[in-house]
XYZ file of N, CA and C in Angstrom:
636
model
N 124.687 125.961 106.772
C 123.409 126.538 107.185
C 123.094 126.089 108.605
N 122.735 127.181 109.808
C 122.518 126.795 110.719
C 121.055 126.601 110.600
N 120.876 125.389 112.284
C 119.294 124.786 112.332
C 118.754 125.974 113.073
N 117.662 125.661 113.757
C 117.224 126.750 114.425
C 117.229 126.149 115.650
N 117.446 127.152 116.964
C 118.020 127.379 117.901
C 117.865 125.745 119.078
N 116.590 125.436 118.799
C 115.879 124.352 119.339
C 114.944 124.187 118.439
N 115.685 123.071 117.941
C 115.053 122.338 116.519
C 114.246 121.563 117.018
N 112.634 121.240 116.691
C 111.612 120.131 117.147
C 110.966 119.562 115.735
N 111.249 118.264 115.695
C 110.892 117.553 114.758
C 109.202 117.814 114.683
N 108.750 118.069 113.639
C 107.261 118.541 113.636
C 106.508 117.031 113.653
N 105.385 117.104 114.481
C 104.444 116.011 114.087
C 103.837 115.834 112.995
N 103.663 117.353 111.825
C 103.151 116.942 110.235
C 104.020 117.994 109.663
N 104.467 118.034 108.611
C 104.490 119.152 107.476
C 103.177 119.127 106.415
N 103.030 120.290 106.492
C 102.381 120.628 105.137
C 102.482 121.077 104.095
N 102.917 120.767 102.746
C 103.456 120.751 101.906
C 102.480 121.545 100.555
N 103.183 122.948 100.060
C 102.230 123.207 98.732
C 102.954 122.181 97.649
N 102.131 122.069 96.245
C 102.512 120.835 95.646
C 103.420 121.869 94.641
N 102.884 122.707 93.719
C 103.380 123.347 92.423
C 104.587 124.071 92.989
N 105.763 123.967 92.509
C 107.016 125.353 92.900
C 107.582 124.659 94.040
N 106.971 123.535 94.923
C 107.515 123.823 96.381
C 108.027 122.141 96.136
N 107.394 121.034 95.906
C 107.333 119.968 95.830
C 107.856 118.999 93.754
N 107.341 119.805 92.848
C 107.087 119.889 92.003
C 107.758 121.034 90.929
N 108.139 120.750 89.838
C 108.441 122.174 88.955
C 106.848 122.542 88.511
N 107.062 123.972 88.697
C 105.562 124.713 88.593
C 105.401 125.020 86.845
N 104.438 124.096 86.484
C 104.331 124.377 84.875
C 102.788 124.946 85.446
N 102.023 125.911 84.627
C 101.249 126.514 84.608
C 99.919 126.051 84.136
N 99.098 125.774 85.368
C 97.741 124.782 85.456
C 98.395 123.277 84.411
N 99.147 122.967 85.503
C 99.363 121.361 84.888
C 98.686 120.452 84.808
N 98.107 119.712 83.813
C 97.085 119.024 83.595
C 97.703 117.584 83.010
N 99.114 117.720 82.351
C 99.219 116.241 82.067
C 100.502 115.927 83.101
N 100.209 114.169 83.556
C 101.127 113.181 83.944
C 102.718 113.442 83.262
N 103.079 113.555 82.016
C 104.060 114.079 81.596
C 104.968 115.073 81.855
N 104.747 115.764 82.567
C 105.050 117.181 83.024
C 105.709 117.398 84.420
N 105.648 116.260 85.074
C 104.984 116.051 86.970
C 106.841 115.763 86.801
N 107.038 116.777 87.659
C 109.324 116.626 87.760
C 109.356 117.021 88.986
N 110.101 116.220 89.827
C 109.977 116.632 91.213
C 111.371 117.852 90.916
N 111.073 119.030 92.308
C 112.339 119.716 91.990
C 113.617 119.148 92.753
N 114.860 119.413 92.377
C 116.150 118.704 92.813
C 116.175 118.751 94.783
N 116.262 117.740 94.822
C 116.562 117.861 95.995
C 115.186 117.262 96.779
N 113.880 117.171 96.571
C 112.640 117.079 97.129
C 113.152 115.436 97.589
N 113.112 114.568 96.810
C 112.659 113.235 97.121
C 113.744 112.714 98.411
N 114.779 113.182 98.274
C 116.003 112.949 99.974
C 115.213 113.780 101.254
N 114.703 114.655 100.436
C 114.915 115.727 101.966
C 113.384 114.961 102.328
N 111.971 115.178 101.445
C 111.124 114.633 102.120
C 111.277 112.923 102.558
N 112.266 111.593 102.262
C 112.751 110.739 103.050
C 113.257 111.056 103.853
N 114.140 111.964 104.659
C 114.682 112.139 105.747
C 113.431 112.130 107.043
N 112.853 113.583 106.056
C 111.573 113.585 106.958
C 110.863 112.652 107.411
N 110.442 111.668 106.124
C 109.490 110.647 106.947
C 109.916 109.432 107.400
N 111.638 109.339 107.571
C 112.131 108.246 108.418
C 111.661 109.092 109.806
N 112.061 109.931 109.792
C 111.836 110.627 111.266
C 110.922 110.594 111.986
N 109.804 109.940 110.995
C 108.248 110.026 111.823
C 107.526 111.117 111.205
N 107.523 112.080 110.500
C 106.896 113.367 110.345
C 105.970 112.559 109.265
N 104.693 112.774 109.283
C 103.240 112.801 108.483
C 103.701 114.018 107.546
N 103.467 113.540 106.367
C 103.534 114.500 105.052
C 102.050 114.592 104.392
N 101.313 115.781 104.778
C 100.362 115.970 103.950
C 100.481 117.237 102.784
N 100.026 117.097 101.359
C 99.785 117.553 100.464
C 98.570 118.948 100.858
N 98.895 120.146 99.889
C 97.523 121.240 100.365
C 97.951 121.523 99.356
N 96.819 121.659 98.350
C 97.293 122.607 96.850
C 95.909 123.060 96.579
N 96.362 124.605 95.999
C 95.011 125.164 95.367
C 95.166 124.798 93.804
N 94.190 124.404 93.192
C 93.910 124.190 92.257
C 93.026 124.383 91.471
N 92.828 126.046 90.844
C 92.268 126.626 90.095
C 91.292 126.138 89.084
N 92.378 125.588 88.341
C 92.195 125.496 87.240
C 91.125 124.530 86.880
N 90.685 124.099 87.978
C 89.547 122.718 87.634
C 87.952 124.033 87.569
N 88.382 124.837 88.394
C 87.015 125.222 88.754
C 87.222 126.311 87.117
N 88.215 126.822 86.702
C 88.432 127.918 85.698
C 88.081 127.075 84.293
N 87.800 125.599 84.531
C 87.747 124.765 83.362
C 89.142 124.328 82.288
N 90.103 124.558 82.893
C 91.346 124.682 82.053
C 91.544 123.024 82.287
N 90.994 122.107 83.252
C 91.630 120.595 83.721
C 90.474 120.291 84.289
N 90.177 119.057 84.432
C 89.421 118.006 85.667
C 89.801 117.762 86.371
N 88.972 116.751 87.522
C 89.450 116.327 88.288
C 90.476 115.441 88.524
N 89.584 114.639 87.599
C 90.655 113.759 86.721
C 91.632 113.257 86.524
N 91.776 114.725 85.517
C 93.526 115.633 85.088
C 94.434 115.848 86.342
N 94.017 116.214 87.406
C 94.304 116.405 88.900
C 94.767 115.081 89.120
N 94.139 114.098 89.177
C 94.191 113.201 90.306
C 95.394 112.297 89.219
N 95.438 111.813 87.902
C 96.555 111.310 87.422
C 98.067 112.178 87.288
N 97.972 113.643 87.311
C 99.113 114.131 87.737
C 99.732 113.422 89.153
N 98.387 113.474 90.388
C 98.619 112.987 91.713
C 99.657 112.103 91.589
N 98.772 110.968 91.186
C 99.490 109.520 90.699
C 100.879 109.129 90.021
N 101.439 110.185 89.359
C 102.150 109.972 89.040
C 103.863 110.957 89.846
N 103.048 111.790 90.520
C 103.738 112.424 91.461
C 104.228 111.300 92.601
N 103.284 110.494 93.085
C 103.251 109.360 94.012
C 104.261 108.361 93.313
N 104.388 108.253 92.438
C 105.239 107.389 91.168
C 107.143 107.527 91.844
N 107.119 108.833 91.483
C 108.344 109.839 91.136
C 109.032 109.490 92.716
N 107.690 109.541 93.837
C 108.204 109.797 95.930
C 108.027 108.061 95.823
N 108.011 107.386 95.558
C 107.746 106.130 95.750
C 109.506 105.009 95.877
N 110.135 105.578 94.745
C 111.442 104.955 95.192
C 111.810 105.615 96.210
N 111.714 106.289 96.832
C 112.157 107.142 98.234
C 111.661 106.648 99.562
N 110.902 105.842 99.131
C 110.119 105.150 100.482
C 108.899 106.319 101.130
N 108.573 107.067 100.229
C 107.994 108.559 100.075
C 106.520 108.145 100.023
N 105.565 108.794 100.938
C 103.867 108.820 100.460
C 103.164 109.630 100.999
N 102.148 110.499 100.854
C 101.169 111.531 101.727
C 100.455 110.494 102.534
N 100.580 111.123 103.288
C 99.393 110.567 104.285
C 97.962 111.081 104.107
N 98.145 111.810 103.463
C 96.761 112.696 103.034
C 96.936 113.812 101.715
N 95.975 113.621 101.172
C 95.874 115.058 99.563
C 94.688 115.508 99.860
N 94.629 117.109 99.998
C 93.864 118.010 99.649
C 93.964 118.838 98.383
N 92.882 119.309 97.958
C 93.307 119.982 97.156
C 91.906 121.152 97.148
N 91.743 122.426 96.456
C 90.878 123.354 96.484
C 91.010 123.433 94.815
N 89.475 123.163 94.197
C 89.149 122.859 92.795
C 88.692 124.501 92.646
N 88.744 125.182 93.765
C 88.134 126.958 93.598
C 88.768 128.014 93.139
N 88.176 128.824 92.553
C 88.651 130.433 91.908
C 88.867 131.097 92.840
N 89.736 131.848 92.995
C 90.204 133.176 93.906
C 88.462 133.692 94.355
N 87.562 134.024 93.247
C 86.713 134.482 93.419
C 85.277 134.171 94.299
N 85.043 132.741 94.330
C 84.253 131.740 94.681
C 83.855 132.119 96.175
N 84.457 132.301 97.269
C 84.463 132.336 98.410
C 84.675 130.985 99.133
N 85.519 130.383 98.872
C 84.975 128.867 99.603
C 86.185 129.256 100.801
N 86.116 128.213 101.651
C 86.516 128.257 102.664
C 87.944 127.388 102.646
N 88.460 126.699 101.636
C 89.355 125.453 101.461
C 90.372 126.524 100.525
N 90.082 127.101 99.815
C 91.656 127.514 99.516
C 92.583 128.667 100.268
N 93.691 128.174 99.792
C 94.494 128.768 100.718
C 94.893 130.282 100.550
N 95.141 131.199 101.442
C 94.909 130.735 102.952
C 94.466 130.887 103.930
N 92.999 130.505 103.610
C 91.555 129.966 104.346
C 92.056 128.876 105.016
N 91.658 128.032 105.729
C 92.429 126.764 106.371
C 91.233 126.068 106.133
N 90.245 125.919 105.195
C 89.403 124.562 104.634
C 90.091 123.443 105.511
N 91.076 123.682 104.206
C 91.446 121.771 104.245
C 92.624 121.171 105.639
N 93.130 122.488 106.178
C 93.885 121.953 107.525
C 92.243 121.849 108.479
N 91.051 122.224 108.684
C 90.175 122.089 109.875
C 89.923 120.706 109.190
N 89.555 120.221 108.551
C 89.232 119.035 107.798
C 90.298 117.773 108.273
N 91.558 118.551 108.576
C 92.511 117.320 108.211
C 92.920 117.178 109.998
N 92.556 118.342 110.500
C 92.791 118.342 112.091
C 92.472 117.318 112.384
N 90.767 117.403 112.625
C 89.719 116.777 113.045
C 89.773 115.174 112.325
N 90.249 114.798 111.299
C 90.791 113.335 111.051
C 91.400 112.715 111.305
N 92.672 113.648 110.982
C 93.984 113.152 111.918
C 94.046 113.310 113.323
N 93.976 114.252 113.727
C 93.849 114.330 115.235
C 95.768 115.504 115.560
N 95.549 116.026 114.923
C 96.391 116.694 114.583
C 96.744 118.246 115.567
N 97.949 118.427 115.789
C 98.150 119.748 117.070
C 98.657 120.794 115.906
N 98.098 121.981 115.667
C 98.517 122.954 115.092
C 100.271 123.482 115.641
N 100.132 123.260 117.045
C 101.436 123.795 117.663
C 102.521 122.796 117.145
N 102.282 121.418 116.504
C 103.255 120.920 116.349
C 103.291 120.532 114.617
N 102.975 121.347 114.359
C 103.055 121.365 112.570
C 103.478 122.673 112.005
N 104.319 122.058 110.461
C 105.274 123.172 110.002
C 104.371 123.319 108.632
N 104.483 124.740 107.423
C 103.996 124.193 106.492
C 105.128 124.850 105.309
N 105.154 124.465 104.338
C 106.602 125.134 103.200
C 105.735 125.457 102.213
N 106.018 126.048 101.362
C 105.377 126.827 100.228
C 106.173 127.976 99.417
N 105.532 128.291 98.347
C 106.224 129.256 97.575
C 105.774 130.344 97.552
N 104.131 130.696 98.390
C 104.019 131.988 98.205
C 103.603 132.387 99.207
N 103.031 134.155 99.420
C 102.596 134.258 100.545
C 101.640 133.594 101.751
N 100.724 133.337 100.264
C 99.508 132.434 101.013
C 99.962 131.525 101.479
N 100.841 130.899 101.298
C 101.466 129.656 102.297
C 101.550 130.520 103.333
N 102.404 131.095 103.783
C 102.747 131.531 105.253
C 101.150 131.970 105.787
N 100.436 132.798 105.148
C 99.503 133.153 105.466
C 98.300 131.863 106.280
N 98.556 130.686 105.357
C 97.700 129.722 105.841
C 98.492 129.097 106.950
N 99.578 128.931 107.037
C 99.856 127.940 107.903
C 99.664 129.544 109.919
N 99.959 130.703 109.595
C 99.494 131.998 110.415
C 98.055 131.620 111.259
N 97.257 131.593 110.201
C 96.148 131.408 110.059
C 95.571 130.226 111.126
N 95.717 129.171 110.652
C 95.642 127.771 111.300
C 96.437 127.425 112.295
N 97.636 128.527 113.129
C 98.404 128.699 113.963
C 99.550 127.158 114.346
N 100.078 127.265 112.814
C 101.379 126.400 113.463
C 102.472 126.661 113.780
N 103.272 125.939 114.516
C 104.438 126.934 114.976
C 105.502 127.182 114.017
N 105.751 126.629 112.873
C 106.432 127.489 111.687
C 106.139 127.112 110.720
N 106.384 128.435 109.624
C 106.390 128.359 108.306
C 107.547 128.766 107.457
N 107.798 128.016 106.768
C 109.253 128.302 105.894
C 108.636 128.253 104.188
N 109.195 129.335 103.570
C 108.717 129.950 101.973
C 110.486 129.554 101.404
N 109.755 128.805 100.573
C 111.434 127.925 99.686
C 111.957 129.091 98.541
N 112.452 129.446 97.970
C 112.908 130.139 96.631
C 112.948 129.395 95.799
N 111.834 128.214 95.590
C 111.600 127.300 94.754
C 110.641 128.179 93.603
N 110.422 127.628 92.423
C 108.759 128.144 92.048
C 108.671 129.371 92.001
N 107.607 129.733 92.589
C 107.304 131.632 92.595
C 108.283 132.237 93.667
N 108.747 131.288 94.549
C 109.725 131.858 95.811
C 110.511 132.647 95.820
N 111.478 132.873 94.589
C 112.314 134.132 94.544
C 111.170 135.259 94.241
N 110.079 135.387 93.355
C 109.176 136.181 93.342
C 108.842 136.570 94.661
N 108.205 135.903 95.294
C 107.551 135.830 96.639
C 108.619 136.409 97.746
N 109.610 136.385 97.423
C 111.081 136.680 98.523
C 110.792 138.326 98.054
N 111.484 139.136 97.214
C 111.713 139.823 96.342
C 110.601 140.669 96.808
N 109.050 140.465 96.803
C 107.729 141.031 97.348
C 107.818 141.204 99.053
N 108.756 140.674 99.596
C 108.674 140.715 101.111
C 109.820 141.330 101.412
N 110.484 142.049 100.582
C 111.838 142.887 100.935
C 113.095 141.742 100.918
N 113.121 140.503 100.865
C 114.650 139.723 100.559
C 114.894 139.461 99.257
N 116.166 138.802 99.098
C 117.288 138.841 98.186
C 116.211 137.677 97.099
N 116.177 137.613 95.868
C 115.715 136.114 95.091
C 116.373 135.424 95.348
N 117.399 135.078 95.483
C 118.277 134.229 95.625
C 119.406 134.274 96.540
N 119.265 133.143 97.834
C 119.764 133.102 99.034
C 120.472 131.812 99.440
N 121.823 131.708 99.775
C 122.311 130.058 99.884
C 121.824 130.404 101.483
N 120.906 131.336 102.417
C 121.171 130.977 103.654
C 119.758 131.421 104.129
N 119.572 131.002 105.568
C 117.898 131.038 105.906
C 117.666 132.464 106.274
N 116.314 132.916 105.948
C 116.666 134.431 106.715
C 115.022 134.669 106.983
N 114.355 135.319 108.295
C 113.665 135.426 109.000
C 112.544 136.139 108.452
N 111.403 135.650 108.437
C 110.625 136.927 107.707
C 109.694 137.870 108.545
N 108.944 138.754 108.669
C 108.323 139.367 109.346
C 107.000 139.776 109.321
N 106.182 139.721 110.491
C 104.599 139.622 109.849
C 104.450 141.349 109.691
N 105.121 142.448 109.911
C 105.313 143.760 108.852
C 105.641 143.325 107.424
N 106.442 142.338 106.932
C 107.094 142.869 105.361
C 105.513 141.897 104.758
N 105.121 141.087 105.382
C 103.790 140.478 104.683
C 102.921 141.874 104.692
N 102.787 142.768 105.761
C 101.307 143.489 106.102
C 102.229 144.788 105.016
N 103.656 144.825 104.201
C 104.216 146.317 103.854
C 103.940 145.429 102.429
N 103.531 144.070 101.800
C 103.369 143.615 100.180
C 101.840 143.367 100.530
N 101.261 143.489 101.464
C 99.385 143.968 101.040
C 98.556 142.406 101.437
N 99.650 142.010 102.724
C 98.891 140.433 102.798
C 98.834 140.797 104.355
N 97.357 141.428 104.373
C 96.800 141.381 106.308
C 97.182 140.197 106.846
N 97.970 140.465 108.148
C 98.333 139.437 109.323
C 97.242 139.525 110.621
N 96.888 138.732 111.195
C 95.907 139.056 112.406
C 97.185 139.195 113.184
N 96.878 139.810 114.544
C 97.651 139.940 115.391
C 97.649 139.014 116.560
N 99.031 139.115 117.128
C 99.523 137.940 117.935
C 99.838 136.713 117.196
N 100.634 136.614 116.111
C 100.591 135.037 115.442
C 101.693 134.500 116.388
N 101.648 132.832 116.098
C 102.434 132.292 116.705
C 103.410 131.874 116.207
N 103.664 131.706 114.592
C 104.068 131.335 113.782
C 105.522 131.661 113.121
N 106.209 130.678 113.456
C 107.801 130.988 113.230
C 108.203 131.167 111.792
N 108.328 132.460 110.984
C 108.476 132.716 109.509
C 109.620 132.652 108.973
N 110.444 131.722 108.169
C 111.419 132.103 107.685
C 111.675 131.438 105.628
N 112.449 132.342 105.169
C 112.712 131.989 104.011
C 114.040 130.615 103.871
N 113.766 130.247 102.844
C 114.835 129.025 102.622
C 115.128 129.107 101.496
N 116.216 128.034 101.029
C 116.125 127.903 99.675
C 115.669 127.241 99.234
N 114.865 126.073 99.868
C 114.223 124.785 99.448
C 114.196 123.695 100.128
N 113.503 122.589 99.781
C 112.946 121.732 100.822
C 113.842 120.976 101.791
N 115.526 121.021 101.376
C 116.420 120.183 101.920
C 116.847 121.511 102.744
N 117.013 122.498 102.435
C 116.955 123.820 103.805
C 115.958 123.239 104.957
N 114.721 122.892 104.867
C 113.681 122.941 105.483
C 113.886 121.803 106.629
N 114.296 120.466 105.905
C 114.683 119.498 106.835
C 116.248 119.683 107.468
N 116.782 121.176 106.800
C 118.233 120.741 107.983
C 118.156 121.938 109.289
N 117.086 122.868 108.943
C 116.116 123.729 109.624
C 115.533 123.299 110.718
N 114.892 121.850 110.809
C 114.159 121.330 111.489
C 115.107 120.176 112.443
N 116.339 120.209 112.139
C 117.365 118.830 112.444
C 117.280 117.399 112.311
N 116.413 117.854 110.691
C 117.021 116.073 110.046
C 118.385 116.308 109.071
């Protein structure tokens, strides 16, 4: 797999948790359940020998739909932190959006809530942050909040999410996406993004993408 052309180590990734980081069990609520997917815990150590800030962004429904607490949320967290911990692995930061699709809030994705939040703390350059995810709204948020790339894994919903944007489900190689095949599956792009789109197969694509 080639890197990309002029690979720049990002100053943060932003990371969705379910499908991308995690096997996606459906509104996961118990500690039991929390399996990192193959390959996550090397590729995100590579990353953060390198220096790259790993922050967490997950929407999380199901608190506001009543299906889990906060709670329920925050000991999954914990035990996710468990799993990245022999890796020399930790967020530098967790967000999360407790809101319904319906709600209007401004924090789920991909609204950029929780990246204006995390700017302004961290002190953070949009131009030098990447974000990975499994679905559109990932690309959409990281578009949005204008970082210079976004990469969608075929982790999780990702072969779904591939498949909806005109590519293959299943890809051993990186392939480019386009802010037409988002605006031709019904996900408005503003115009002029800056945002470098491409599909992967997963998070160890992502760091050999980036030249760790």
């Amino acid at each position: 797999m080639s890197r990309l052309s002029h690979p720049i180590v990002p100053q943060a990734l932003f990371l969705d948790r379910d499908g991308t980081v995690i096997e996606d069990r459906h509104y996961l609520c118990d500690p039991d359940g929390v399996a990192l997917l193959p390959g996550v815990g090397e590729a995100l150590k590579r990353m953060a020998r390198a220096g790259v800030r790993l922050f967490l962004v997950t929407n999380q429904s199901g608190i506001g739909r009543g299906y889990f607490s906060e709670a329920d949320f925050r000991a999954c967290q914990a035990r996710l932190d468990d799993l990245l911990r022999p890796y020399g692995v930790s967020f530098a930061e967790v967000r999360f959006c407790p809101h319904g699709p319906g709600e209007g809030c401004a924090c789920r994705k991909p609204g950029t809530g929780m990246w204006e939040e995390l700017r302004a703390a961290r002190n953070l350059n949009p131009a030098r942050c990447h974000m990975v995810g499994d679905k559109p709204e990932d690309l959409l948020f990281a578009i949005n909040a204008g970082f210079a790339a976004a990469f969608l894994v075929r982790t999780g919903h990702g072969a779904e999410s591939a498949v909806k944007l005109g590519l293959a489900p299943t890809d051993a190689n990186r392939a480019r996406i386009t802010p037409q095949s988002l605006e031709a599956a019904g996900y408005p792009v503003p115009p002029h993004i800056v945002t470098r789109l491409e599909c992967v197969p997963d998070l160890t694509a992502v760091a050999e993408a980036t030249g760790l």
